PDB file of C-alpha atoms and ligand atoms in Angstrom:
ATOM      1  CA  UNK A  11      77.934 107.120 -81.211  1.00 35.00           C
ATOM      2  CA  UNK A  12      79.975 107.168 -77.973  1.00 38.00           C
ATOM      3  CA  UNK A  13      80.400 103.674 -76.360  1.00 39.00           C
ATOM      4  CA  UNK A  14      80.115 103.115 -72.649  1.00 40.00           C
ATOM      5  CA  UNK A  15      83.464 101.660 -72.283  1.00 39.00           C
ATOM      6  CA  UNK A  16      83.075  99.072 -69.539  1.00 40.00           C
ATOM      7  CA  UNK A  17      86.566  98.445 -67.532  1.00 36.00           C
ATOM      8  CA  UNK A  18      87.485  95.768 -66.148  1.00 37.00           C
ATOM      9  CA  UNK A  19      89.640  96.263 -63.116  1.00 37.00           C
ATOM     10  CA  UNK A  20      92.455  94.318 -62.458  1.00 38.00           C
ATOM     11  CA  UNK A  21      92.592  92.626 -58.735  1.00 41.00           C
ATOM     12  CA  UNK A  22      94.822  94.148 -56.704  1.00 40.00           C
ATOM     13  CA  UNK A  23      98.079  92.377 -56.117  1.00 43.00           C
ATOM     14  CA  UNK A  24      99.611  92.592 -52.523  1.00 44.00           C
ATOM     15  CA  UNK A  25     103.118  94.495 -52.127  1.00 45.00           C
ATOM     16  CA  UNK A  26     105.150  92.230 -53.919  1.00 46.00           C
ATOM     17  CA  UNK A  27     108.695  91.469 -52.106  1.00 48.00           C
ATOM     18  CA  UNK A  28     111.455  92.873 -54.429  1.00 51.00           C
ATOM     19  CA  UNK A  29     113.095  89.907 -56.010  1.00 50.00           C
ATOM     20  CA  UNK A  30     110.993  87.283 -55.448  1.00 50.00           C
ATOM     21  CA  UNK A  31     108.279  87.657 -57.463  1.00 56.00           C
ATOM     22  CA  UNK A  32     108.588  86.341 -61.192  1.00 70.00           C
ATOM     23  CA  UNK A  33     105.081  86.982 -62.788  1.00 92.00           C
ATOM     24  CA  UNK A  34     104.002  87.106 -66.580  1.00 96.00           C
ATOM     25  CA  UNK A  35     102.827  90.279 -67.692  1.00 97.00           C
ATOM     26  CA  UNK A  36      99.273  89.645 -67.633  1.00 97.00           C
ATOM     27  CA  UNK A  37      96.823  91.576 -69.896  1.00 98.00           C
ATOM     28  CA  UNK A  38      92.928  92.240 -69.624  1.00 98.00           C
ATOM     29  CA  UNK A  39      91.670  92.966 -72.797  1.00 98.00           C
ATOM     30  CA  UNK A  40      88.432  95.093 -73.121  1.00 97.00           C
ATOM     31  CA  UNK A  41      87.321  94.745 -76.739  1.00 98.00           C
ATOM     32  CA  UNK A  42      85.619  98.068 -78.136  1.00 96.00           C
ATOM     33  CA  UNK A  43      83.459  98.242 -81.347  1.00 96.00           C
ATOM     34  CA  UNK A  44      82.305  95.025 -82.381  1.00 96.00           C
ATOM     35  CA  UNK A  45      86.378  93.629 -82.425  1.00 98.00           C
ATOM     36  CA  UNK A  46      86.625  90.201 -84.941  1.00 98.00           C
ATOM     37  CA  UNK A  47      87.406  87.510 -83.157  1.00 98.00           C
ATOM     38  CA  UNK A  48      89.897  86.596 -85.364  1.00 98.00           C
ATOM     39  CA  UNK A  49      91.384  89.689 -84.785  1.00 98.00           C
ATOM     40  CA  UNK A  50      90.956  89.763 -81.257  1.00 98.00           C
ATOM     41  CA  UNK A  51      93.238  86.196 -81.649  1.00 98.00           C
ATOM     42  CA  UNK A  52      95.642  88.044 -83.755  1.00 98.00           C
ATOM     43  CA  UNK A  53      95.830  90.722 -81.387  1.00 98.00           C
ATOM     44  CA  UNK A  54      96.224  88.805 -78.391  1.00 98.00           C
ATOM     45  CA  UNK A  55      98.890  86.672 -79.698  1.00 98.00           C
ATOM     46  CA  UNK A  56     101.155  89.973 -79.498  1.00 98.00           C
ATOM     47  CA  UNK A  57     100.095  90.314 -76.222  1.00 98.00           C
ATOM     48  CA  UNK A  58     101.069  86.950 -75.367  1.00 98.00           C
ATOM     49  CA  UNK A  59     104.723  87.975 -77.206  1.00 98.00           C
ATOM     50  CA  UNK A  60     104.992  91.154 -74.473  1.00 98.00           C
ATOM     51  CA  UNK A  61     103.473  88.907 -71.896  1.00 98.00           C
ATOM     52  CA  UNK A  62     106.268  86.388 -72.053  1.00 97.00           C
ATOM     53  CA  UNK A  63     109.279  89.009 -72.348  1.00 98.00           C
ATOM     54  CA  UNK A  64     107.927  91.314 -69.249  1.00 98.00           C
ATOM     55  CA  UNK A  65     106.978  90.884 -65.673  1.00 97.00           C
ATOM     56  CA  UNK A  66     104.675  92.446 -63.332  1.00 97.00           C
ATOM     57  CA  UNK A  67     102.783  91.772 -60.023  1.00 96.00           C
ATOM     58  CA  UNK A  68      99.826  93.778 -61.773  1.00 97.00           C
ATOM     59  CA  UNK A  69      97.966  92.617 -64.909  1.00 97.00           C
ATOM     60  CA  UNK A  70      97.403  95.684 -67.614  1.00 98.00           C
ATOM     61  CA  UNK A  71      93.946  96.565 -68.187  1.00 98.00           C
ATOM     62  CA  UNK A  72      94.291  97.642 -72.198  1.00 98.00           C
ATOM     63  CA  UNK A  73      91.476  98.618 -74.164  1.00 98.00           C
ATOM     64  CA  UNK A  74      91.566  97.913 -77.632  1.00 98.00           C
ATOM     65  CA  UNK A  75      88.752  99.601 -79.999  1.00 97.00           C
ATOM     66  CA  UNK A  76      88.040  98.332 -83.740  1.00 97.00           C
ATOM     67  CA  UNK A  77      87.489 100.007 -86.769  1.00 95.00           C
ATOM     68  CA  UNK A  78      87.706 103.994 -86.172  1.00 96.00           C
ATOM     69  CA  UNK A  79      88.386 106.313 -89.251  1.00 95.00           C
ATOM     70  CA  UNK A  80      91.750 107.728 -87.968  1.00 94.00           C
ATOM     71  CA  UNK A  81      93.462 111.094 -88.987  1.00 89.00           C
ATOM     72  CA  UNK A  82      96.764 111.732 -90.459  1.00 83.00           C
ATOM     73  CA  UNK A  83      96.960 108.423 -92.675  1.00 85.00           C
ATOM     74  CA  UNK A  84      97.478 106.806 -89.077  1.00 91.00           C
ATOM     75  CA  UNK A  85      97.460 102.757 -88.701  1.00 95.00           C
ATOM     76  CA  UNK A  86      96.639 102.528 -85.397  1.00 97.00           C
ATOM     77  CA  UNK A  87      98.021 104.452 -82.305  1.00 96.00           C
ATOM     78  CA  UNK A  88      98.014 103.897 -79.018  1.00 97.00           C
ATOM     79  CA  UNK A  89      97.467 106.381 -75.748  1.00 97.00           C
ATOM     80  CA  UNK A  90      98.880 105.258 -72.887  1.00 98.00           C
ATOM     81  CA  UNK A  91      97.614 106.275 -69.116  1.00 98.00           C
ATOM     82  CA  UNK A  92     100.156 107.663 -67.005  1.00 98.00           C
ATOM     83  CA  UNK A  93     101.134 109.256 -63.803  1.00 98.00           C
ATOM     84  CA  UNK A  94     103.721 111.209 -62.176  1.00 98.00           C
ATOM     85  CA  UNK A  95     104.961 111.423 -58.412  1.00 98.00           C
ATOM     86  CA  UNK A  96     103.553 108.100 -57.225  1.00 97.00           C
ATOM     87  CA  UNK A  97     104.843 106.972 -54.038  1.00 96.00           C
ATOM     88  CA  UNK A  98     108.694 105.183 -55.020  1.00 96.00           C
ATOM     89  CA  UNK A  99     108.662 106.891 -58.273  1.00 98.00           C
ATOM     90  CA  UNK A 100     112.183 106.580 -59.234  1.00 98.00           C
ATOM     91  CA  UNK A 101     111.885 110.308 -60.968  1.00 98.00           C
ATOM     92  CA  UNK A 102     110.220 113.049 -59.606  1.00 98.00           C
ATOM     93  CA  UNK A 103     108.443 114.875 -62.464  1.00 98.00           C
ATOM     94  CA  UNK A 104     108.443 112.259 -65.076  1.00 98.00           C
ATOM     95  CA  UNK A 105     105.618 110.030 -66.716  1.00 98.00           C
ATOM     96  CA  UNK A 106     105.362 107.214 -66.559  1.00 98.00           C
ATOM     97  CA  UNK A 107     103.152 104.548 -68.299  1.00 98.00           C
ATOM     98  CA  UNK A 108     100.852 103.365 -65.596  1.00 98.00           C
ATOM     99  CA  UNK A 109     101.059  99.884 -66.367  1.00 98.00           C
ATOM    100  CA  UNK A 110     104.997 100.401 -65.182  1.00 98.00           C
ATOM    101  CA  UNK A 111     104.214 102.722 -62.514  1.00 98.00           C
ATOM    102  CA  UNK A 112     102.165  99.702 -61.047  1.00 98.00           C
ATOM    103  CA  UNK A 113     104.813  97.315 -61.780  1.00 97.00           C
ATOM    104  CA  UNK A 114     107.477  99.677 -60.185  1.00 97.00           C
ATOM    105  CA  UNK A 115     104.840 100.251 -56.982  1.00 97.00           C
ATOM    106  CA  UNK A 116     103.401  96.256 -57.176  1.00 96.00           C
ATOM    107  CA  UNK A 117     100.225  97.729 -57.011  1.00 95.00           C
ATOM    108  CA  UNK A 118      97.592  98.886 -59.203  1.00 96.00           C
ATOM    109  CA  UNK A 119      97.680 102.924 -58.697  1.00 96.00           C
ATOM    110  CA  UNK A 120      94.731 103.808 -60.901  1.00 93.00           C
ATOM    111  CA  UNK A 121      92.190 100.822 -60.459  1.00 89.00           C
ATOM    112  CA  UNK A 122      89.594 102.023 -61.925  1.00 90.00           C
ATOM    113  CA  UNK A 123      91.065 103.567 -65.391  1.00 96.00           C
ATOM    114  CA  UNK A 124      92.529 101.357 -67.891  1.00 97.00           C
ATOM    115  CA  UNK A 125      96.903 101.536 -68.585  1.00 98.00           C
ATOM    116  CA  UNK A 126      96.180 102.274 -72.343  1.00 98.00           C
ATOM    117  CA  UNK A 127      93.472 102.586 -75.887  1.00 98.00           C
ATOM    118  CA  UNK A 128      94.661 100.953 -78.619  1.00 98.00           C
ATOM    119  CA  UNK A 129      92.583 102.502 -81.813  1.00 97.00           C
ATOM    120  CA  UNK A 130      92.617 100.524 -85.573  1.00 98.00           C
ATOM    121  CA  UNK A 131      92.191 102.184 -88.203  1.00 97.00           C
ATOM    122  CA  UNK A 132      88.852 101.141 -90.217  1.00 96.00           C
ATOM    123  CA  UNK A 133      89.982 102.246 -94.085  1.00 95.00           C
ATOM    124  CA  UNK A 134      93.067  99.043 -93.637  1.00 97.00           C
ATOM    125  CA  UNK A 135      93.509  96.185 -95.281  1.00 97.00           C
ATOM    126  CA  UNK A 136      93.960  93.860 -91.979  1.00 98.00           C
ATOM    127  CA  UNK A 137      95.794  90.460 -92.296  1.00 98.00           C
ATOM    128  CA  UNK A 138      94.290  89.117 -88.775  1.00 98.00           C
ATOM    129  CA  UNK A 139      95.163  85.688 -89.449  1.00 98.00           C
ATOM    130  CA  UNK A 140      98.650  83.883 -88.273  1.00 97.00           C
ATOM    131  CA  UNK A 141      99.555  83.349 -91.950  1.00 98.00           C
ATOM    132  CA  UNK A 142     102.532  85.568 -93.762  1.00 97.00           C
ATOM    133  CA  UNK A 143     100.772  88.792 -94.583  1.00 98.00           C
ATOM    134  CA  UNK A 144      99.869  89.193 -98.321  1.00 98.00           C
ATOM    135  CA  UNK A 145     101.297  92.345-100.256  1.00 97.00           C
ATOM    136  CA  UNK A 146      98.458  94.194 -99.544  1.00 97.00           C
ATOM    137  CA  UNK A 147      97.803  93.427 -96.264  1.00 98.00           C
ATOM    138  CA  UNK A 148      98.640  95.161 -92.928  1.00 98.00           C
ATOM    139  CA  UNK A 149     100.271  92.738 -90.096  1.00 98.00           C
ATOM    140  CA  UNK A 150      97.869  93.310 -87.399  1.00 98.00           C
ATOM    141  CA  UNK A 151      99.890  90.994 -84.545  1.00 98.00           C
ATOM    142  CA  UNK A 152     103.012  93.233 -85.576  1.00 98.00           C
ATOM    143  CA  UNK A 153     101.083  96.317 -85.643  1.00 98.00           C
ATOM    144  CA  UNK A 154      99.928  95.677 -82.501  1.00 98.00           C
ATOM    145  CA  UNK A 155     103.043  94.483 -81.204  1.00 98.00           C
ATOM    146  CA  UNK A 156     104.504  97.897 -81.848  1.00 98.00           C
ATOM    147  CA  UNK A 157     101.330  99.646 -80.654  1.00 98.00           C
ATOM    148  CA  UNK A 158     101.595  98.086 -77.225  1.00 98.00           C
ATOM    149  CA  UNK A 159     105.366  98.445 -76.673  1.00 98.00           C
ATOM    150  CA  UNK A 160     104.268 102.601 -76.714  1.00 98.00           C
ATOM    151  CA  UNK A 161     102.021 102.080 -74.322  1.00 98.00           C
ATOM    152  CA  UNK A 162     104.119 100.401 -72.130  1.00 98.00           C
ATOM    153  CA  UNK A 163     106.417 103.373 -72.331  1.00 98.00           C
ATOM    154  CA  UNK A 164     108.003 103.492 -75.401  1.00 98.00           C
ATOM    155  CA  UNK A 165     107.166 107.375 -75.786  1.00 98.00           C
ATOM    156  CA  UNK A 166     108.132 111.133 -75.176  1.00 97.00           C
ATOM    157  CA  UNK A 167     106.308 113.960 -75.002  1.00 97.00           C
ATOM    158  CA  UNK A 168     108.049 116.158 -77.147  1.00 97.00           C
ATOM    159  CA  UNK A 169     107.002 118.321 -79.305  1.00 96.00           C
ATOM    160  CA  UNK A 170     108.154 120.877 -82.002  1.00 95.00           C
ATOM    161  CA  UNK A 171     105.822 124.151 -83.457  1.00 89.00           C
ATOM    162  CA  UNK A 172     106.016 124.275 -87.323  1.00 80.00           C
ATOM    163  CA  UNK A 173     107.026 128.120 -87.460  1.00 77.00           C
ATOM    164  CA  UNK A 174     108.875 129.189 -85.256  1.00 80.00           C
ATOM    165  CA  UNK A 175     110.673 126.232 -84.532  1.00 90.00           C
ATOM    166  CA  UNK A 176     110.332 126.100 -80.652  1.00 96.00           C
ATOM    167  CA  UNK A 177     110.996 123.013 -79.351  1.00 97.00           C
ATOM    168  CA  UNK A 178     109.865 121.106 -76.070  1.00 97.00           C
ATOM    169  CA  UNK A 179     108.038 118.522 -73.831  1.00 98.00           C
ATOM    170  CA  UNK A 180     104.960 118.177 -72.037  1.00 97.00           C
ATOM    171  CA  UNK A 181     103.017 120.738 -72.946  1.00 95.00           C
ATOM    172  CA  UNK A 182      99.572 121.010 -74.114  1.00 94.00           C
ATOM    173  CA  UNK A 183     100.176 120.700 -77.758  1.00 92.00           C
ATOM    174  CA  UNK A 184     100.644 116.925 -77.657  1.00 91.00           C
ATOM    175  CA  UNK A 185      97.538 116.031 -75.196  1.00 93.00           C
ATOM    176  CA  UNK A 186      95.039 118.936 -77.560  1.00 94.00           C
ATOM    177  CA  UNK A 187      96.247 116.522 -80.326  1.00 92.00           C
ATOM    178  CA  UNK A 188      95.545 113.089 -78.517  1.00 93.00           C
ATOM    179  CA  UNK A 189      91.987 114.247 -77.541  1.00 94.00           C
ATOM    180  CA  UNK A 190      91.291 115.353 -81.489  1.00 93.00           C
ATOM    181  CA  UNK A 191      92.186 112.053 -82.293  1.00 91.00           C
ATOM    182  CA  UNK A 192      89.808 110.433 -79.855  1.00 93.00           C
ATOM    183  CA  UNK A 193      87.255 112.775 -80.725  1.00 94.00           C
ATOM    184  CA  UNK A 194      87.369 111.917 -84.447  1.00 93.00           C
ATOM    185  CA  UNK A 195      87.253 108.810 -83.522  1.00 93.00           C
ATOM    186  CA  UNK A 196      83.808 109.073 -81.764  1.00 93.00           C
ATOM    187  CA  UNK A 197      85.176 106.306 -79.285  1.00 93.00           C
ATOM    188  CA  UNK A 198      86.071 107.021 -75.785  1.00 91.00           C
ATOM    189  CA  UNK A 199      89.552 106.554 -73.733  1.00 94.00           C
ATOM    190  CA  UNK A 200      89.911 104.180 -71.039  1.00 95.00           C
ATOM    191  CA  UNK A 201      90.861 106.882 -68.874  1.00 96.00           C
ATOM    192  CA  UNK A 202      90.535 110.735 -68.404  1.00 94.00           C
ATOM    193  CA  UNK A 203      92.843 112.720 -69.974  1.00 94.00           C
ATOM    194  CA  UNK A 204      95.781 114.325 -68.811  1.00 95.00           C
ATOM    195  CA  UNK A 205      97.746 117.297 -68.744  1.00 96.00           C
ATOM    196  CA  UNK A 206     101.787 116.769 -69.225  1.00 97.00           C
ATOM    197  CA  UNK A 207     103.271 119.660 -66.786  1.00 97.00           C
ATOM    198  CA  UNK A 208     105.716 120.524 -69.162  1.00 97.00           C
ATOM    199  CA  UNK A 209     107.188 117.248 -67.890  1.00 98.00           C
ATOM    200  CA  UNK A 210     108.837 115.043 -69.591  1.00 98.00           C
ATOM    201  CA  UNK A 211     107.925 110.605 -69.740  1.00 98.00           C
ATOM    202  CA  UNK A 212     110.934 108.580 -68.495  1.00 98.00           C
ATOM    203  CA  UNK A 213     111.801 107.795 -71.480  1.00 98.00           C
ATOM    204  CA  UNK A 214     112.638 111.223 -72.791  1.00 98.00           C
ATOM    205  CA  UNK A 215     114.973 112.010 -69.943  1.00 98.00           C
ATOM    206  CA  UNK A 216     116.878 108.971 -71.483  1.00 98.00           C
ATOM    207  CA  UNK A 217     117.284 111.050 -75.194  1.00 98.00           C
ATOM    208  CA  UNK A 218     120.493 112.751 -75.840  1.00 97.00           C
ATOM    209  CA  UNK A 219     122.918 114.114 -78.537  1.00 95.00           C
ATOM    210  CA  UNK A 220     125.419 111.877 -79.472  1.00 88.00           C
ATOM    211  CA  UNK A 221     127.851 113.028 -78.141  1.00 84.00           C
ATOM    212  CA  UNK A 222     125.965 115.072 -75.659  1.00 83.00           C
ATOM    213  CA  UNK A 223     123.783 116.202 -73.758  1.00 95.00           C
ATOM    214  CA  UNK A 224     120.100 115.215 -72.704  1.00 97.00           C
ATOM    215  CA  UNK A 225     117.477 117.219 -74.228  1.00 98.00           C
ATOM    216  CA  UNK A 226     115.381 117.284 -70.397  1.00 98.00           C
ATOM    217  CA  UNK A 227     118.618 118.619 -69.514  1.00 97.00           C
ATOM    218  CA  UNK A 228     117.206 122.043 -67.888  1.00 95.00           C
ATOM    219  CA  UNK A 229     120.965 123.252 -67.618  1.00 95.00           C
ATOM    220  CA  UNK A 230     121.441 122.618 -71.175  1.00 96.00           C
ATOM    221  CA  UNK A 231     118.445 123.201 -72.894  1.00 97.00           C
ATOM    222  CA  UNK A 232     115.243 126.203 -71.668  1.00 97.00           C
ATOM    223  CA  UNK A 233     111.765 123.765 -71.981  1.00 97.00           C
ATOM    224  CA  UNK A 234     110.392 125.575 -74.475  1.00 96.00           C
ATOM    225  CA  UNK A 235     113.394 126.969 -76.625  1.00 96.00           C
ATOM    226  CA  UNK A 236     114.296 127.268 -80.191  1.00 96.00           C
ATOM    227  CA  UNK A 237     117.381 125.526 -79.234  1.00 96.00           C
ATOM    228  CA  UNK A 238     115.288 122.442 -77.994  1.00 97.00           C
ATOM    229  CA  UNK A 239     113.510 122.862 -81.054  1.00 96.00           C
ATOM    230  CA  UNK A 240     116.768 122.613 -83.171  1.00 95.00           C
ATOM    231  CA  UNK A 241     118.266 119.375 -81.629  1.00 96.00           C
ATOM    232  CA  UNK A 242     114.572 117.680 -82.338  1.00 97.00           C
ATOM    233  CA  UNK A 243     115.198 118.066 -86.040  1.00 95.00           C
ATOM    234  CA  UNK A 244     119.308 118.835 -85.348  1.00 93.00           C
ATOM    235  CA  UNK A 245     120.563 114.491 -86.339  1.00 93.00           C
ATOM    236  CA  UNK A 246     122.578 112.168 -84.221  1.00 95.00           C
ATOM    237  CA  UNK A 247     119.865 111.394 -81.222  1.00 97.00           C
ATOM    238  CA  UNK A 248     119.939 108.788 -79.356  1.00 98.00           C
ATOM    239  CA  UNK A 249     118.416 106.455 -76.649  1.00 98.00           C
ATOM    240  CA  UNK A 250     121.119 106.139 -74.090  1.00 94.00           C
ATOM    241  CA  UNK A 251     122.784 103.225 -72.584  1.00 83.00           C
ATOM    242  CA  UNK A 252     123.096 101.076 -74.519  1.00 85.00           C
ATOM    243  CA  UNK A 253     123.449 104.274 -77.824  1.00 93.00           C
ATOM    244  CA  UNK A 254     120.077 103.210 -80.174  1.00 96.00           C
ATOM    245  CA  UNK A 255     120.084 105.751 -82.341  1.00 97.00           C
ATOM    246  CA  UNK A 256     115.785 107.274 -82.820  1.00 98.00           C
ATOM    247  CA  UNK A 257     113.846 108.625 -85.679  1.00 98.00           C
ATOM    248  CA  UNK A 258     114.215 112.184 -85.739  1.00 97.00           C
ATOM    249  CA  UNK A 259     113.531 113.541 -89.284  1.00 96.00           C
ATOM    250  CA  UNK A 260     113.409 117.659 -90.109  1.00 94.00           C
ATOM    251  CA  UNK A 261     110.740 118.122 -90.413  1.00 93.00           C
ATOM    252  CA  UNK A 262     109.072 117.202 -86.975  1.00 95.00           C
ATOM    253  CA  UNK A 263     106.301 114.684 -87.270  1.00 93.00           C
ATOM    254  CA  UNK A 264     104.393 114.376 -84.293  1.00 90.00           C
ATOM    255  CA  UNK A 265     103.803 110.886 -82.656  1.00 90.00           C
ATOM    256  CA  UNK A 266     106.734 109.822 -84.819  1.00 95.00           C
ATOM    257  CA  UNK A 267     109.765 111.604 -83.892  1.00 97.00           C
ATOM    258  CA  UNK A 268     111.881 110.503 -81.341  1.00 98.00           C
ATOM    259  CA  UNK A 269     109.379 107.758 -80.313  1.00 98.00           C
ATOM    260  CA  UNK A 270     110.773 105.038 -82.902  1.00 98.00           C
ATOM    261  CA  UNK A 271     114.056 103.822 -83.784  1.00 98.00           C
ATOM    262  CA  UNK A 272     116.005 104.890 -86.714  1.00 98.00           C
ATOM    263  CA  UNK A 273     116.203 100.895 -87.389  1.00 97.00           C
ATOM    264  CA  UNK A 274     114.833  99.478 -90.429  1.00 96.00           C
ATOM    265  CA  UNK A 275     114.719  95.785 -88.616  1.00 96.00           C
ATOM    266  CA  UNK A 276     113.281  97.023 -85.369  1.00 98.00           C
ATOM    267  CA  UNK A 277     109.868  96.314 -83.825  1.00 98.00           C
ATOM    268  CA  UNK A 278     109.991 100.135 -83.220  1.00 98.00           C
ATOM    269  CA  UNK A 279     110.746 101.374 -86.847  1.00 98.00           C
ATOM    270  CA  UNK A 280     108.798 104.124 -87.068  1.00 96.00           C
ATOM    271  CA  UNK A 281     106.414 102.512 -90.013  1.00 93.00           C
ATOM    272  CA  UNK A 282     105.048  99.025 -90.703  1.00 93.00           C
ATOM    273  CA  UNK A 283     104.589  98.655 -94.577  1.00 94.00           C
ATOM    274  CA  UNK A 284     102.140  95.852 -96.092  1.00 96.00           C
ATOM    275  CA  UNK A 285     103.313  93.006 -96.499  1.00 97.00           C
ATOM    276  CA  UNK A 286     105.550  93.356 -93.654  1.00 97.00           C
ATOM    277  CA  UNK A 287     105.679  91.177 -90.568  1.00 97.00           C
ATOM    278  CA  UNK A 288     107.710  91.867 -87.210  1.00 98.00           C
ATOM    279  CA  UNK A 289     106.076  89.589 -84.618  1.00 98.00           C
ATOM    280  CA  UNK A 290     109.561  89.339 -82.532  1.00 98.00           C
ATOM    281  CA  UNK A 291     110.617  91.645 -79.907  1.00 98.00           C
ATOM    282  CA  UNK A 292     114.566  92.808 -80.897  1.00 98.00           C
ATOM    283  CA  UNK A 293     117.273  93.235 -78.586  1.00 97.00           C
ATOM    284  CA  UNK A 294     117.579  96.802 -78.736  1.00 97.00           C
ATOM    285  CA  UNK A 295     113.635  97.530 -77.801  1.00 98.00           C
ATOM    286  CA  UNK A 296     114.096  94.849 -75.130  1.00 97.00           C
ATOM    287  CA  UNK A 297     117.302  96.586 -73.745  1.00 97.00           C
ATOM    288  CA  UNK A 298     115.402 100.145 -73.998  1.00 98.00           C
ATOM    289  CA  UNK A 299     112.307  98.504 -71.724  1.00 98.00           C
ATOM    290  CA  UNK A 300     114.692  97.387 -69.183  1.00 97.00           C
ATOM    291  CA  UNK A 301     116.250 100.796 -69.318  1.00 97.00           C
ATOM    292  CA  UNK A 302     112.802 102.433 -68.327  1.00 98.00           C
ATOM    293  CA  UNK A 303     112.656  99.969 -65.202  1.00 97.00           C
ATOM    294  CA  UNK A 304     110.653  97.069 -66.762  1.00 97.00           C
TER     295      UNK A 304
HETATM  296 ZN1  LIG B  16     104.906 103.710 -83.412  1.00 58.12          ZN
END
């Protein structure tokens, strides 16, 4: 049964005045598939966490959809919108997250389409109340912490083919992927999908060897190469500035690799066990946000 996803659309904030504006990161929920309100509370008190660590002109339209059967032994994931080239884009040729494309701009760019889907998994055990999880209970404020922190651009688009082992970003692989999931799902996106350009998001361009080079490097590394797909898998990546070293196991495991930390205390570990709790922001995701112009 596909829901008619209504949107809500955020009002328009003027051209804000670089430095003088101080706002909250604001969030407009749309709840999708009969949400609990006691997980809705749950849920928003994470977004209450982001909303008092960020700050934006424009609120973040996020739609959040209950109780889908999800592939892959997945949690929950979240799709984030995201555009490329806007005017004052700080990169040419790079993603970014529409909700910090807007803040970036100080305007909303894409009114009418929601800044990212949040989908739960149906087949979880959800703690939704404020209470320490139980040991067989899945954190839903932390999961959704996490969740949102990726759709606020906490994500690459890189990629890595099983056999042979070619390596790269922004190609159609990853986006094929994202619409299977949504199609399994049976639930629709906020937004219409997206090709990547064989781009990469802004905060791949910040991934490197450590020591060396970037992986969006085109000097250093061919987009697609076996090469690229060697340094995926290859150890020793890192976010840049400050160094966080990220997940990147051999094998590959898309929507995993690269897009978490290799941090067993982080928010952005790449896994949330039951039982578990993480309803902080750390330093090091905090420092990575500011990094991608948040
Ligand atoms: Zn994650």
């Amino acid at each position: 049964v596909l829901l008619i996803i209504e949107c809500v659309k955020a009002v328009v904030s003027p051209i804000k005045n670089k430095g003088e504006l101080k706002m909250p990161l604001t969030f407009i929920p749309t709840w999708v598939n009969g949400f609990p309100q006691n997980a809705q509370a749950a849920v928003g008190r994470a977004l209450t966490t982001w909303r008092n660590a960020l700050a934006s002109a424009v609120n973040v339209d996020i739609t959040l959809v209950w109780g889908v059967n999800l592939p892959n032994n997945l949690t929950a994931i979240c799709i984030p919108n995201a555009i490329e080239n806007f005017v004052g884009a700080p990169l040419k040729n790079t993603w970014y997250p529409s909700a910090l494309a807007d803040k970036i701009r100080g305007q909303d760019l894409q009114g009418n389409d929601e800044d990212m889907t949040v989908f739960f998994d149906q087949n979880i055990n959800w703690n939704v109340t404020a209470n320490v999880p139980q040991q067989n209970e899945v954190d839903i404020e932390s999961v959704a912490l996490h969740e949102v922190c990726h759709g606020l651009g906490f994500v690459s688009t890189f990629w890595q083919a099983a056999w042979p082992a070619i390596g790269s970003y922004g190609g159609d692989e990853l986006m094929d992927l994202v619409d299977l999931v949504v199609q399994v799902t049976g639930q629709q996106l906020g937004f219409p999908l997206y090709k990547l350009n064989r781009h990469p998001s802004v905060y791949g361009v910040h991934v490197r060897q450590h020591p060396g080079t970037y992986l969006t490097d085109p000097g250093q590394f061919v987009n697609p190469s076996t090469q690229l797909g060697s340094a995926l898998v290859g150890g020793g990546l890192v976010f840049d500035l400050p160094a966080r070293p990220v997940y990147a196991p051999n094998p590959f495991l898309p929507f995993t690799s690269i897009d978490h930390l290799d941090d067993p205390n982080s928010l952005m570990r790449p896994s949330i066990a039951a039982g578990q709790q993480t309803r902080a922001i750390d330093q090091p995701v905090l420092d990575i946000m500011r990094a991608l112009g948040w």
